[in-house]
CSV table of C-alpha atoms and ligand atoms in Angstrom, one decimal:
chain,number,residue,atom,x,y,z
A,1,UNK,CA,0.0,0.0,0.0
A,2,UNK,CA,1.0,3.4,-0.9
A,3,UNK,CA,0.7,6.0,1.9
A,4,UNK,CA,0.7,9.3,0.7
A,5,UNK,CA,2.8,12.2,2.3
A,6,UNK,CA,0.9,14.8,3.6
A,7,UNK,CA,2.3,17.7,1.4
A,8,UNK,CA,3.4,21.1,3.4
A,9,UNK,CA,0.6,23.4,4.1
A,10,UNK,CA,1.0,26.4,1.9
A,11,UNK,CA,0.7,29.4,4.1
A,12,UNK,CA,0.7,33.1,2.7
A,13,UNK,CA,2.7,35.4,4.9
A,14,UNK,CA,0.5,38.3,5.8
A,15,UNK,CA,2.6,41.6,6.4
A,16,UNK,CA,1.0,44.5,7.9
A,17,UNK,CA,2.1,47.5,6.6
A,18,UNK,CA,2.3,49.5,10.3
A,19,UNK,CA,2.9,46.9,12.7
A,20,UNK,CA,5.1,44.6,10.3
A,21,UNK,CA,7.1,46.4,7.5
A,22,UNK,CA,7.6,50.4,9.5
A,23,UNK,CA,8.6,48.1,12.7
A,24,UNK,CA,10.9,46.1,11.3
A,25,UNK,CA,12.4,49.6,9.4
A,26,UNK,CA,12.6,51.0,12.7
A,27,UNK,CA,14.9,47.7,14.3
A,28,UNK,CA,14.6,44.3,13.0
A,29,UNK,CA,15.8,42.8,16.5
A,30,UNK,CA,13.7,44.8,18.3
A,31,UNK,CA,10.5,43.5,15.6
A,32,UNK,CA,11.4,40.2,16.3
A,33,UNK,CA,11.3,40.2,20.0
A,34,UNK,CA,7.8,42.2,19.7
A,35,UNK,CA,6.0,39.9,16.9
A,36,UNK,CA,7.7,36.5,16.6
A,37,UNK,CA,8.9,35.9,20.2
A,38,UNK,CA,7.8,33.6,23.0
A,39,UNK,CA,8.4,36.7,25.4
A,40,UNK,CA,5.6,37.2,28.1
A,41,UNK,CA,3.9,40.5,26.1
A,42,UNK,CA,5.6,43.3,26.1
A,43,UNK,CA,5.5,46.1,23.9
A,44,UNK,CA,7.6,49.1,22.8
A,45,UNK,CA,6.6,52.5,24.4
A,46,UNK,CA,6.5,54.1,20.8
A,47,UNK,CA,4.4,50.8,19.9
A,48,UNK,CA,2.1,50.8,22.5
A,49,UNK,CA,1.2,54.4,22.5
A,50,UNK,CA,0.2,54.0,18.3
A,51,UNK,CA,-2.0,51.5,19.3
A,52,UNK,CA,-3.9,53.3,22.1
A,53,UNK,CA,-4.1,56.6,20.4
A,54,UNK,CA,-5.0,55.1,17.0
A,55,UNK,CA,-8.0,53.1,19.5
A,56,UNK,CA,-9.0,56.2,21.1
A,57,UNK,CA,-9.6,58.2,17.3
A,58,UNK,CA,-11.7,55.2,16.1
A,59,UNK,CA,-13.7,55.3,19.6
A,60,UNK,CA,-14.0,59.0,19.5
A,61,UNK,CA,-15.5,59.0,15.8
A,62,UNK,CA,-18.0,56.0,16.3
A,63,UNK,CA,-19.2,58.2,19.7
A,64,UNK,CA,-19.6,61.1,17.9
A,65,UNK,CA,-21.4,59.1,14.5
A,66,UNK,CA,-23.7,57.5,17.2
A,67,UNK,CA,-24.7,61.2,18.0
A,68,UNK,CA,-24.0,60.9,22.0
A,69,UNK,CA,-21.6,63.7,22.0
A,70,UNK,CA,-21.5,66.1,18.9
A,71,UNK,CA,-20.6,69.0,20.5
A,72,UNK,CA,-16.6,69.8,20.9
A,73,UNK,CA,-14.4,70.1,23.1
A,74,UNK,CA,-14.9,66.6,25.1
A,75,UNK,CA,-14.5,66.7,28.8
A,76,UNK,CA,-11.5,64.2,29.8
A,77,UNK,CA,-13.2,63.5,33.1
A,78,UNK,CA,-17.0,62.3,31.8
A,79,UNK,CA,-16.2,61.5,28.1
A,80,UNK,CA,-12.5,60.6,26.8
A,81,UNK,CA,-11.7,59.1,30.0
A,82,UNK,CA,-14.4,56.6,29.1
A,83,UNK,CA,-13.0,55.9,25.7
A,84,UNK,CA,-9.1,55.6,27.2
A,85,UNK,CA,-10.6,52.6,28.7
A,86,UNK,CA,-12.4,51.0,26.8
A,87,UNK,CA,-9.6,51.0,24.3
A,88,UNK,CA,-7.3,50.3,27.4
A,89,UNK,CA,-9.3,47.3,28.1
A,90,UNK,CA,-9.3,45.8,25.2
A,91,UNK,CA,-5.0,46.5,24.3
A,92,UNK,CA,-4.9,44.1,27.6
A,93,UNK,CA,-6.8,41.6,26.1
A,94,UNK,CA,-4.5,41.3,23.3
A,95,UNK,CA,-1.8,41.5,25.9
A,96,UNK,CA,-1.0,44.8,25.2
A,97,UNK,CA,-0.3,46.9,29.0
A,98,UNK,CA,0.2,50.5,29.1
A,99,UNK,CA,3.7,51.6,30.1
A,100,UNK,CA,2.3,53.0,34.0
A,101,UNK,CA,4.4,56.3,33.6
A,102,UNK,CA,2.0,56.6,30.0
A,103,UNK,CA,-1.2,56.0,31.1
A,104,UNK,CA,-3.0,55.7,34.5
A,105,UNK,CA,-5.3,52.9,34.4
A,106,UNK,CA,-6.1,52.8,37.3
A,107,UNK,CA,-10.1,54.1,39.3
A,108,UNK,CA,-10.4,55.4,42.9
A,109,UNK,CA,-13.3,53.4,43.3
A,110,UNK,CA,-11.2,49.4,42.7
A,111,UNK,CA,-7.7,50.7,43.2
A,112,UNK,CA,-7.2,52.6,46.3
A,113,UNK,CA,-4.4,50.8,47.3
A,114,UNK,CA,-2.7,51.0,43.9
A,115,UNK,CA,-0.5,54.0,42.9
A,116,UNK,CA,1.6,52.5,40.0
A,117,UNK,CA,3.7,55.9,38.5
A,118,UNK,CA,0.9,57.8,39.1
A,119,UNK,CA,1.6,61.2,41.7
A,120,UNK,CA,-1.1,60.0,44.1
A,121,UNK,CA,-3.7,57.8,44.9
A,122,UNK,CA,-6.2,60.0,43.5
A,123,UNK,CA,-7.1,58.2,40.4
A,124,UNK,CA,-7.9,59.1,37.8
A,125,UNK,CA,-4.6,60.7,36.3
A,126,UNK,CA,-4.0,62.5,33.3
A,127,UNK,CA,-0.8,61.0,32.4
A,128,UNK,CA,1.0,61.9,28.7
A,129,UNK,CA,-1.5,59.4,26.3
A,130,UNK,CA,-4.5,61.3,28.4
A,131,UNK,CA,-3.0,64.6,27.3
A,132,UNK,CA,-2.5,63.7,23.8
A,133,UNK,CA,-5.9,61.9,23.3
A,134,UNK,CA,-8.1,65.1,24.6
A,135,UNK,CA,-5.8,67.3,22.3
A,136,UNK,CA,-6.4,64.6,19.0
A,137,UNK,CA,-9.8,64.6,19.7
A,138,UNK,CA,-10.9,68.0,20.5
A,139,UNK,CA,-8.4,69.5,17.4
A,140,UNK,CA,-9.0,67.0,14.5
A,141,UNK,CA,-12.6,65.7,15.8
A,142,UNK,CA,-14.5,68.7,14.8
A,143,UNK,CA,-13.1,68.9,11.5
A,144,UNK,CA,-12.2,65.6,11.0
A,145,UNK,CA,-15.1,63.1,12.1
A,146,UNK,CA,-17.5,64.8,9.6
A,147,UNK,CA,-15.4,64.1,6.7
A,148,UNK,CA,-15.2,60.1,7.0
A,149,UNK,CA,-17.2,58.3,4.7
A,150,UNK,CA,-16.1,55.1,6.2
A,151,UNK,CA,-14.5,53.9,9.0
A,152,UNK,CA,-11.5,51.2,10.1
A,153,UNK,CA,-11.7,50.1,6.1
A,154,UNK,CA,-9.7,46.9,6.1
A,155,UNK,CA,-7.3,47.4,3.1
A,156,UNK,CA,-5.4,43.9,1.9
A,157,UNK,CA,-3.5,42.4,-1.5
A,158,UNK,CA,-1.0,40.1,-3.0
A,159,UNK,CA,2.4,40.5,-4.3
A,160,UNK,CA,4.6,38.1,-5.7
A,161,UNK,CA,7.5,37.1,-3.1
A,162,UNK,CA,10.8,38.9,-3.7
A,163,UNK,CA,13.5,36.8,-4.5
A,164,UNK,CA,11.3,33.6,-4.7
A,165,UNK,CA,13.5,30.3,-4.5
A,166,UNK,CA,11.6,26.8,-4.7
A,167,UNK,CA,12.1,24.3,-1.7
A,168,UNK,CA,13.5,27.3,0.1
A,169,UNK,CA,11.3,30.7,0.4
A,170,UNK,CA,8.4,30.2,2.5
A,171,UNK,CA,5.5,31.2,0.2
A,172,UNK,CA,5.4,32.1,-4.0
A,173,UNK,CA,3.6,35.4,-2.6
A,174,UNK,CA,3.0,37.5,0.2
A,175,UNK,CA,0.2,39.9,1.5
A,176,UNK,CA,0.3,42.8,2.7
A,177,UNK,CA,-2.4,44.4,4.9
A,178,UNK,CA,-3.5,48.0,6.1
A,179,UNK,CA,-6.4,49.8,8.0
A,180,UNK,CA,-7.4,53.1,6.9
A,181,UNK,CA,-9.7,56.0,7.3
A,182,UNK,CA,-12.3,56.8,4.3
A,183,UNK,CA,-12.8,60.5,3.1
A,184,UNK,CA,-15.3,60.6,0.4
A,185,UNK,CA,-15.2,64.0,-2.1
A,186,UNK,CA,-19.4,64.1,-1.2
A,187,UNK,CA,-18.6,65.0,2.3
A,188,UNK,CA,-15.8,67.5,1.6
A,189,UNK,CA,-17.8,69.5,-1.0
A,190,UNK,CA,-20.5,69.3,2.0
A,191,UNK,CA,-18.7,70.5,4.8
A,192,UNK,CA,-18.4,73.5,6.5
A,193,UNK,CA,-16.2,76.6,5.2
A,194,UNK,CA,-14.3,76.8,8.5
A,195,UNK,CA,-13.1,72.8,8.3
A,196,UNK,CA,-9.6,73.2,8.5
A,197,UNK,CA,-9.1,69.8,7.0
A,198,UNK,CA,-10.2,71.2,3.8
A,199,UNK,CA,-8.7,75.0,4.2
A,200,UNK,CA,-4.9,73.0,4.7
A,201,UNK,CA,-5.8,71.1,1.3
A,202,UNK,CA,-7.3,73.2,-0.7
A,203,UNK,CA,-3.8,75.6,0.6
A,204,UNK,CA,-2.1,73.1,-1.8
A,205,UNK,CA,-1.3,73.0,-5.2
A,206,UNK,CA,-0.8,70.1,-6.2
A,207,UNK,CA,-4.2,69.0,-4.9
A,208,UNK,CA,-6.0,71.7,-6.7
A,209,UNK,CA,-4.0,71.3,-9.7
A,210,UNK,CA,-4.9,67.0,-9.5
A,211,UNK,CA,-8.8,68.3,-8.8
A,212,UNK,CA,-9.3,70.4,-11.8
A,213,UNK,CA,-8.0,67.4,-13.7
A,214,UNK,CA,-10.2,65.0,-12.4
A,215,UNK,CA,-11.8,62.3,-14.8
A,216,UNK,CA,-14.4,60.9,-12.3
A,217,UNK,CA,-17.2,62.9,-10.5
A,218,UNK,CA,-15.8,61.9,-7.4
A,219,UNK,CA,-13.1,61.0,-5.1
A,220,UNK,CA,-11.1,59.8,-1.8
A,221,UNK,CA,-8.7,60.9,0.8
A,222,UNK,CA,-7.1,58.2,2.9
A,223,UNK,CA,-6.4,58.7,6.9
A,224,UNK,CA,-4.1,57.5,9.2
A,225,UNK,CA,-2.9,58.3,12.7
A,226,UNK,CA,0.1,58.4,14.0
A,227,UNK,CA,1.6,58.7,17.7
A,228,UNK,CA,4.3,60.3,17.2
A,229,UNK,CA,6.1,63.7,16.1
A,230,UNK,CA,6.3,65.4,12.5
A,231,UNK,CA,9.5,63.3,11.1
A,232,UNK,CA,12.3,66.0,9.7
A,233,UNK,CA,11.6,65.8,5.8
A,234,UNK,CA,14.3,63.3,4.2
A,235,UNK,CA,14.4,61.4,7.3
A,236,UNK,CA,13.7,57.4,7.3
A,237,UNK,CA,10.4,57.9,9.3
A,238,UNK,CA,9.4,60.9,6.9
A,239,UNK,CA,10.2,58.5,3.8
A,240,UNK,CA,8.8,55.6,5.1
A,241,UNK,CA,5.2,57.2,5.8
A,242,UNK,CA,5.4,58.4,2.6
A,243,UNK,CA,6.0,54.7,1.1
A,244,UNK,CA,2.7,53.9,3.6
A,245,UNK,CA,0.4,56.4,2.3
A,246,UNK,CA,1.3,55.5,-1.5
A,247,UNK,CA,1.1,51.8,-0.7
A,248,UNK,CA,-2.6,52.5,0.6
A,249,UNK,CA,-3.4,53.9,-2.0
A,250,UNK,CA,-2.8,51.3,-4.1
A,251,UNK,CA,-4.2,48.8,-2.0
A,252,UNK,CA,-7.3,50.8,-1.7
A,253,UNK,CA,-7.4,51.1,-5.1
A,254,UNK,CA,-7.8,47.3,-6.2
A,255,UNK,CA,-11.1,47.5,-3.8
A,256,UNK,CA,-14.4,47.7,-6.0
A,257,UNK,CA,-16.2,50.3,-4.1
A,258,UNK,CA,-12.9,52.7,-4.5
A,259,UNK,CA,-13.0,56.2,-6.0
A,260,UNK,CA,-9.7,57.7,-7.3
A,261,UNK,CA,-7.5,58.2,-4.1
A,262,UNK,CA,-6.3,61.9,-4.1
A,263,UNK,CA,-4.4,62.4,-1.1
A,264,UNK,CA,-3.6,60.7,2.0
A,265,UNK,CA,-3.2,62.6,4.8
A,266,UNK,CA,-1.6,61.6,8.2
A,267,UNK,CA,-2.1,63.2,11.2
A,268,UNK,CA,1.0,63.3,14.1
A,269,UNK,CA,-0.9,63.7,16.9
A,270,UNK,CA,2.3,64.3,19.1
A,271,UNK,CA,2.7,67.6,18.2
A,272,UNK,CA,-0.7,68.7,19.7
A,273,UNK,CA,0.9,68.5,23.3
A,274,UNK,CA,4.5,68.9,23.4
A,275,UNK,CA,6.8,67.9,26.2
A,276,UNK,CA,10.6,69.6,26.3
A,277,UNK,CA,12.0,66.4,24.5
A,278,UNK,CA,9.4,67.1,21.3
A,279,UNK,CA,10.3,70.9,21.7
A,280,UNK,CA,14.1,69.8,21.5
A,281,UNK,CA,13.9,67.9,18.7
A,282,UNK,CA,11.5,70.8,16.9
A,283,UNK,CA,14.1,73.2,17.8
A,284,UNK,CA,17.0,71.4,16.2
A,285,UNK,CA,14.8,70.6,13.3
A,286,UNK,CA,14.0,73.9,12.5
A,287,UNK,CA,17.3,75.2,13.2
A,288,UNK,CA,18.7,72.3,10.4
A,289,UNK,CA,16.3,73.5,8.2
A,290,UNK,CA,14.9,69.7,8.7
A,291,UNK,CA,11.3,70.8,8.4
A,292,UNK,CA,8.7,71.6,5.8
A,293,UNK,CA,6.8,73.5,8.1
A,294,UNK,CA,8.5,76.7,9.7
A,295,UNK,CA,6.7,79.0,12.2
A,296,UNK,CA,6.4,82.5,11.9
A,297,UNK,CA,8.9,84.6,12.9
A,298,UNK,CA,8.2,85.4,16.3
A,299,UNK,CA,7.7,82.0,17.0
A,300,UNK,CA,10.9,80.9,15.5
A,301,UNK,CA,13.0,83.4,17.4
A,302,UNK,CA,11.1,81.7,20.4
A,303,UNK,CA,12.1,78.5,19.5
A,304,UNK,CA,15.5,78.5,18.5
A,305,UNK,CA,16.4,80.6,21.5
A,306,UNK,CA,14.4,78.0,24.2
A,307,UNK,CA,16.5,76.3,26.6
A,308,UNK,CA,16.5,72.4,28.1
A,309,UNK,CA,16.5,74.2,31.2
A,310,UNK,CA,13.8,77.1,31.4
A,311,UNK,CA,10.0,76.9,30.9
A,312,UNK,CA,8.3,75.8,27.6
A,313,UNK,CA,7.6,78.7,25.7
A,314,UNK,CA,4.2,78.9,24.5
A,315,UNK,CA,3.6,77.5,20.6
A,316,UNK,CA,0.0,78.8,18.9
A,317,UNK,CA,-2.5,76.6,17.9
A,318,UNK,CA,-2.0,77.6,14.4
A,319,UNK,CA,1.6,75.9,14.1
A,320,UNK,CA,0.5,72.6,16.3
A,321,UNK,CA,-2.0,72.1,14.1
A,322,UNK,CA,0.7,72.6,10.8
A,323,UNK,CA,2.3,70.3,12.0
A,324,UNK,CA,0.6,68.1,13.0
A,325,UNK,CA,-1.3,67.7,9.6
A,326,UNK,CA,0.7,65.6,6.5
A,327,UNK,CA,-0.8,66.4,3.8
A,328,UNK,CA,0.6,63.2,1.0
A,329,UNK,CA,0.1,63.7,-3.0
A,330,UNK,CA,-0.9,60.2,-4.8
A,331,UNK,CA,1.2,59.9,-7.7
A,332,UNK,CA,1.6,56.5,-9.6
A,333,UNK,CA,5.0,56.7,-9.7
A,334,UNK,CA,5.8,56.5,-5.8
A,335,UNK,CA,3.2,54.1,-5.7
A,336,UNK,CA,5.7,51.9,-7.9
A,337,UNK,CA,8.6,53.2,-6.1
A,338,UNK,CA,6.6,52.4,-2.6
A,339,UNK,CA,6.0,48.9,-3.8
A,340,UNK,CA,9.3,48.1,-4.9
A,341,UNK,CA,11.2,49.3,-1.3
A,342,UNK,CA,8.2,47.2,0.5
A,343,UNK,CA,8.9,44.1,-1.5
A,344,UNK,CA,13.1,45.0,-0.5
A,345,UNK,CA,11.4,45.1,3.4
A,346,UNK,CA,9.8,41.7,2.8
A,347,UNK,CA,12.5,40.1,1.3
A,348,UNK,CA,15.2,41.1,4.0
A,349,UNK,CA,12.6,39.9,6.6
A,350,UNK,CA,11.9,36.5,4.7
A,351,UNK,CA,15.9,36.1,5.1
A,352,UNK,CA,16.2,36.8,8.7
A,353,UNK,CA,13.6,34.3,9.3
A,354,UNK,CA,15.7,31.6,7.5
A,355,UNK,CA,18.4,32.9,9.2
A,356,UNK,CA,17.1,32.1,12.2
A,357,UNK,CA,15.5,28.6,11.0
A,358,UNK,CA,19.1,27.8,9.9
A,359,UNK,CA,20.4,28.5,13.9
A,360,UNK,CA,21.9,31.3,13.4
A,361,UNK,CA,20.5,32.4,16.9
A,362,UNK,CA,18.0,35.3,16.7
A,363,UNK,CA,20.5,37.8,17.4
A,364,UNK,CA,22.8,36.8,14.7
A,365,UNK,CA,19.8,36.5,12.5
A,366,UNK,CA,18.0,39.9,12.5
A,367,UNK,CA,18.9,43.3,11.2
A,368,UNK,CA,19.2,45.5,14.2
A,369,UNK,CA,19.3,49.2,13.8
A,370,UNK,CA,20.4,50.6,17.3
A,371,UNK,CA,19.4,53.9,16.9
A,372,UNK,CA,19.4,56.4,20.1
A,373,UNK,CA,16.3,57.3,20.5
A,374,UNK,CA,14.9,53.9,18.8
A,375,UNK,CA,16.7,52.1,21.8
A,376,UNK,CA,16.1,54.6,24.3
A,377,UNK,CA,12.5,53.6,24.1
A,378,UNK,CA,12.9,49.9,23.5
A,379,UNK,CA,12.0,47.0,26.2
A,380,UNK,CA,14.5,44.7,25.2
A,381,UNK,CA,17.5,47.2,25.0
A,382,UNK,CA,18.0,45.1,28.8
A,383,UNK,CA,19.5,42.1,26.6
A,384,UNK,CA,20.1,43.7,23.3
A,385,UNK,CA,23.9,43.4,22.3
A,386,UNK,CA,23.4,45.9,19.8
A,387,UNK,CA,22.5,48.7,22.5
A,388,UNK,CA,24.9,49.6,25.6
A,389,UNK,CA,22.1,52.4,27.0
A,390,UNK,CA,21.5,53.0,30.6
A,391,UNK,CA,18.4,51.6,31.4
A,392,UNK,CA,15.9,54.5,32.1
A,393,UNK,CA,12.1,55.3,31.3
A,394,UNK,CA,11.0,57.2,28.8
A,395,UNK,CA,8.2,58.2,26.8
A,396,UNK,CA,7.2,58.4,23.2
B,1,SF4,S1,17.9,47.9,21.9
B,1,SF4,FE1,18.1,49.0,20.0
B,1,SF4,S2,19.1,47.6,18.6
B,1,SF4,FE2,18.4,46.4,20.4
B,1,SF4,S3,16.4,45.6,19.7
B,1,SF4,FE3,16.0,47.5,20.8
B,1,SF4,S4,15.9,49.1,19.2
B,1,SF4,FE4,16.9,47.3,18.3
B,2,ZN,ZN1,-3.5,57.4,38.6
């Protein structure tokens, strides 16, 4: 009798765009330890605090489409303090547990003994992710939640696998995945004249200039949200969103219901509520003529003349929001460009994991990039070989 071999089970490897192919850009080790480990969960400050904030915008806009609260600003106390935890809640039950000098998690009423990082026992605090949720909501929410056609659209495709070797590579192909946020051209012609969404696009050129040679009645913007600062323009995080947003695009664009995507934009919400590290880095950006978006100049003699050790002076609403605000042109070109350097990103991963299947050891097997301030915030710079830092606790 002939007993057939069960043949391999062909598996696709699924990439995500964010939490897969920008984390393994940022470090490789540090991806690894964070994705593919058998570590108890743990999770990069930077990493965590995407998560929770990119949560707390999706909670915010399904509260306010539900009609319970319409009216901005949102109190933190009765109404974003509700959504932090809901979103809290469910990050634990993926495993995901807020760094304790991020976020308090804690309630008078079940944790009186508890005080964590927290100043007091007088729970609730408003630690940094508090202050940067109520600023994302009660800036971008007004403008922003009326805008969104739809919602947390799940964006996926194919692509062959880079570098494909039979009896070797894992898969012939590989997918990649995204989430985005929907802007339809129906509720931008509808909105209000004062949407600052809208006053920031129509400010550019090149969108005007794409509009007026528009071959379809309508169109979309694509959203994202990130947890982080305004990257200095040529920088790896500034060229890597942009690789992102034109990747989007052209996932979104093999979906049937999809309009012509115009724009992406993606908001850094860490510019809404700086600390004196952000203002720091802003200052040395501006200074190195590292940013696309200058303030006045008032503002920039106030800035480039702020010290580490005296108070923060005070920046206008009108620059946070600047910067905080990407405004990314579609253009079919980057999209290839986009999809080549993802399919590089996919490829170098696909090797590491061989690597490491071969015995290499995982830290002989994946790309580590020990940047400072990468490792400054990382968990497992405690055993990292790659990263000699003083162990210390930081925040995104
Ligand atoms: S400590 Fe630095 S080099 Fe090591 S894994 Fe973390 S980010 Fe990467
Ligand atoms: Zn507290």
């Amino acid at each position: 009798m002939v007993v057939s071999v069960r043949s391999k089970p062909y598996i696709i490897p699924e990439y995500s765009l964010t939490s897969d192919l920008l984390a393994y850009l940022t470090c490789g080790l540090q991806y690894r330890y964070q994705n593919k480990g058998t570590l108890p969960p743990s999770m990069p400050v930077q990493l965590w605090f995407g998560n929770f904030i990119h949560g707390v915008m999706e909670e915010a806009y399904l509260k306010w489409k539900e009609e319970e609260w319409k009216d901005f600003p949102w109190e933190w106390e009765t109404q974003i303090r509700e959504i932090e935890m809901e979103i809290d809640k469910r990050m634990r039950s993926r495993g995901l547990y807020p760094p304790l000098n991020l976020f308090c998690s804690f309630t008078m009423e079940t944790d009186e003994e508890k005080k964590g990082l927290c100043p007091d026992h007088l729970h609730p605090h408003k630690l940094v992710a508090s202050l940067r949720a109520e600023k994302s909501i009660n800036t971008w929410g007004p403008h922003l939640f009326p805008l969104i056609d739809d919602h947390e659209v799940r964006l996926k495709g194919l692509r062959d696998m880079p570098n494909y070797k039979e009896g070797l590579s894992r898969s012939n192909y590989y997918g990649v995945t995204g989430i985005v946020d929907v802007l339809s051209s129906v509720q931008l012609e509808e909105a209000s004249s004062k949407n600052l969404i809208i006053k920031y696009l129509h400010q550019e050129p090149i969108f005007k200039e794409k509009l007026d040679n528009l071959d379809s009645d309508s169109y979309e913007i694509i959203v994202d949200y990130k947890g982080m600062n305004r990257p200095g323009v040529g920088s790896p995080s500034w060229q890597h969103h942009q690789w992102q947003v034109q990747t989007y695009a052209w996932l979104r664009s093999k979906q049937p219901e999809a309009k012509p995507v115009m724009a992406g934009i993606l908001f850094y919400l860490n510019e809404l509520h700086h600390f004196k590290k952000d203002l720091q880095e802003l200052k040395k950006q501006i200074k190195n003529n590292e940013t696309d978006v200058l303030p006045d100049k008032e503002e920039y003699k106030l800035i480039t003349s702020w010290k580490m050790s005296e108070d923060m002076p005070i920046i206008s609403d009108n620059y946070r929001n600047l910067r905080s605000i990407h405004i990314i042109h579609i253009q079919k070109p980057l999209i290839n460009e986009s999809l080549d350097n993802f399919d590089k990103v996919v490829s170098s991963i696909e090797g590491n994991i061989l690597n490491e299947i071969g015995g290499k050891g995982i830290q002989n097997s994946w790309k580590a990039n020990p940047e400072r301030r990468t490792c400054d915030a990382c968990d497992f710079k405690t055993f990292c070989k790659e990263s000699d830092l003083i162990k210390e606790i930081t925040v995104p």
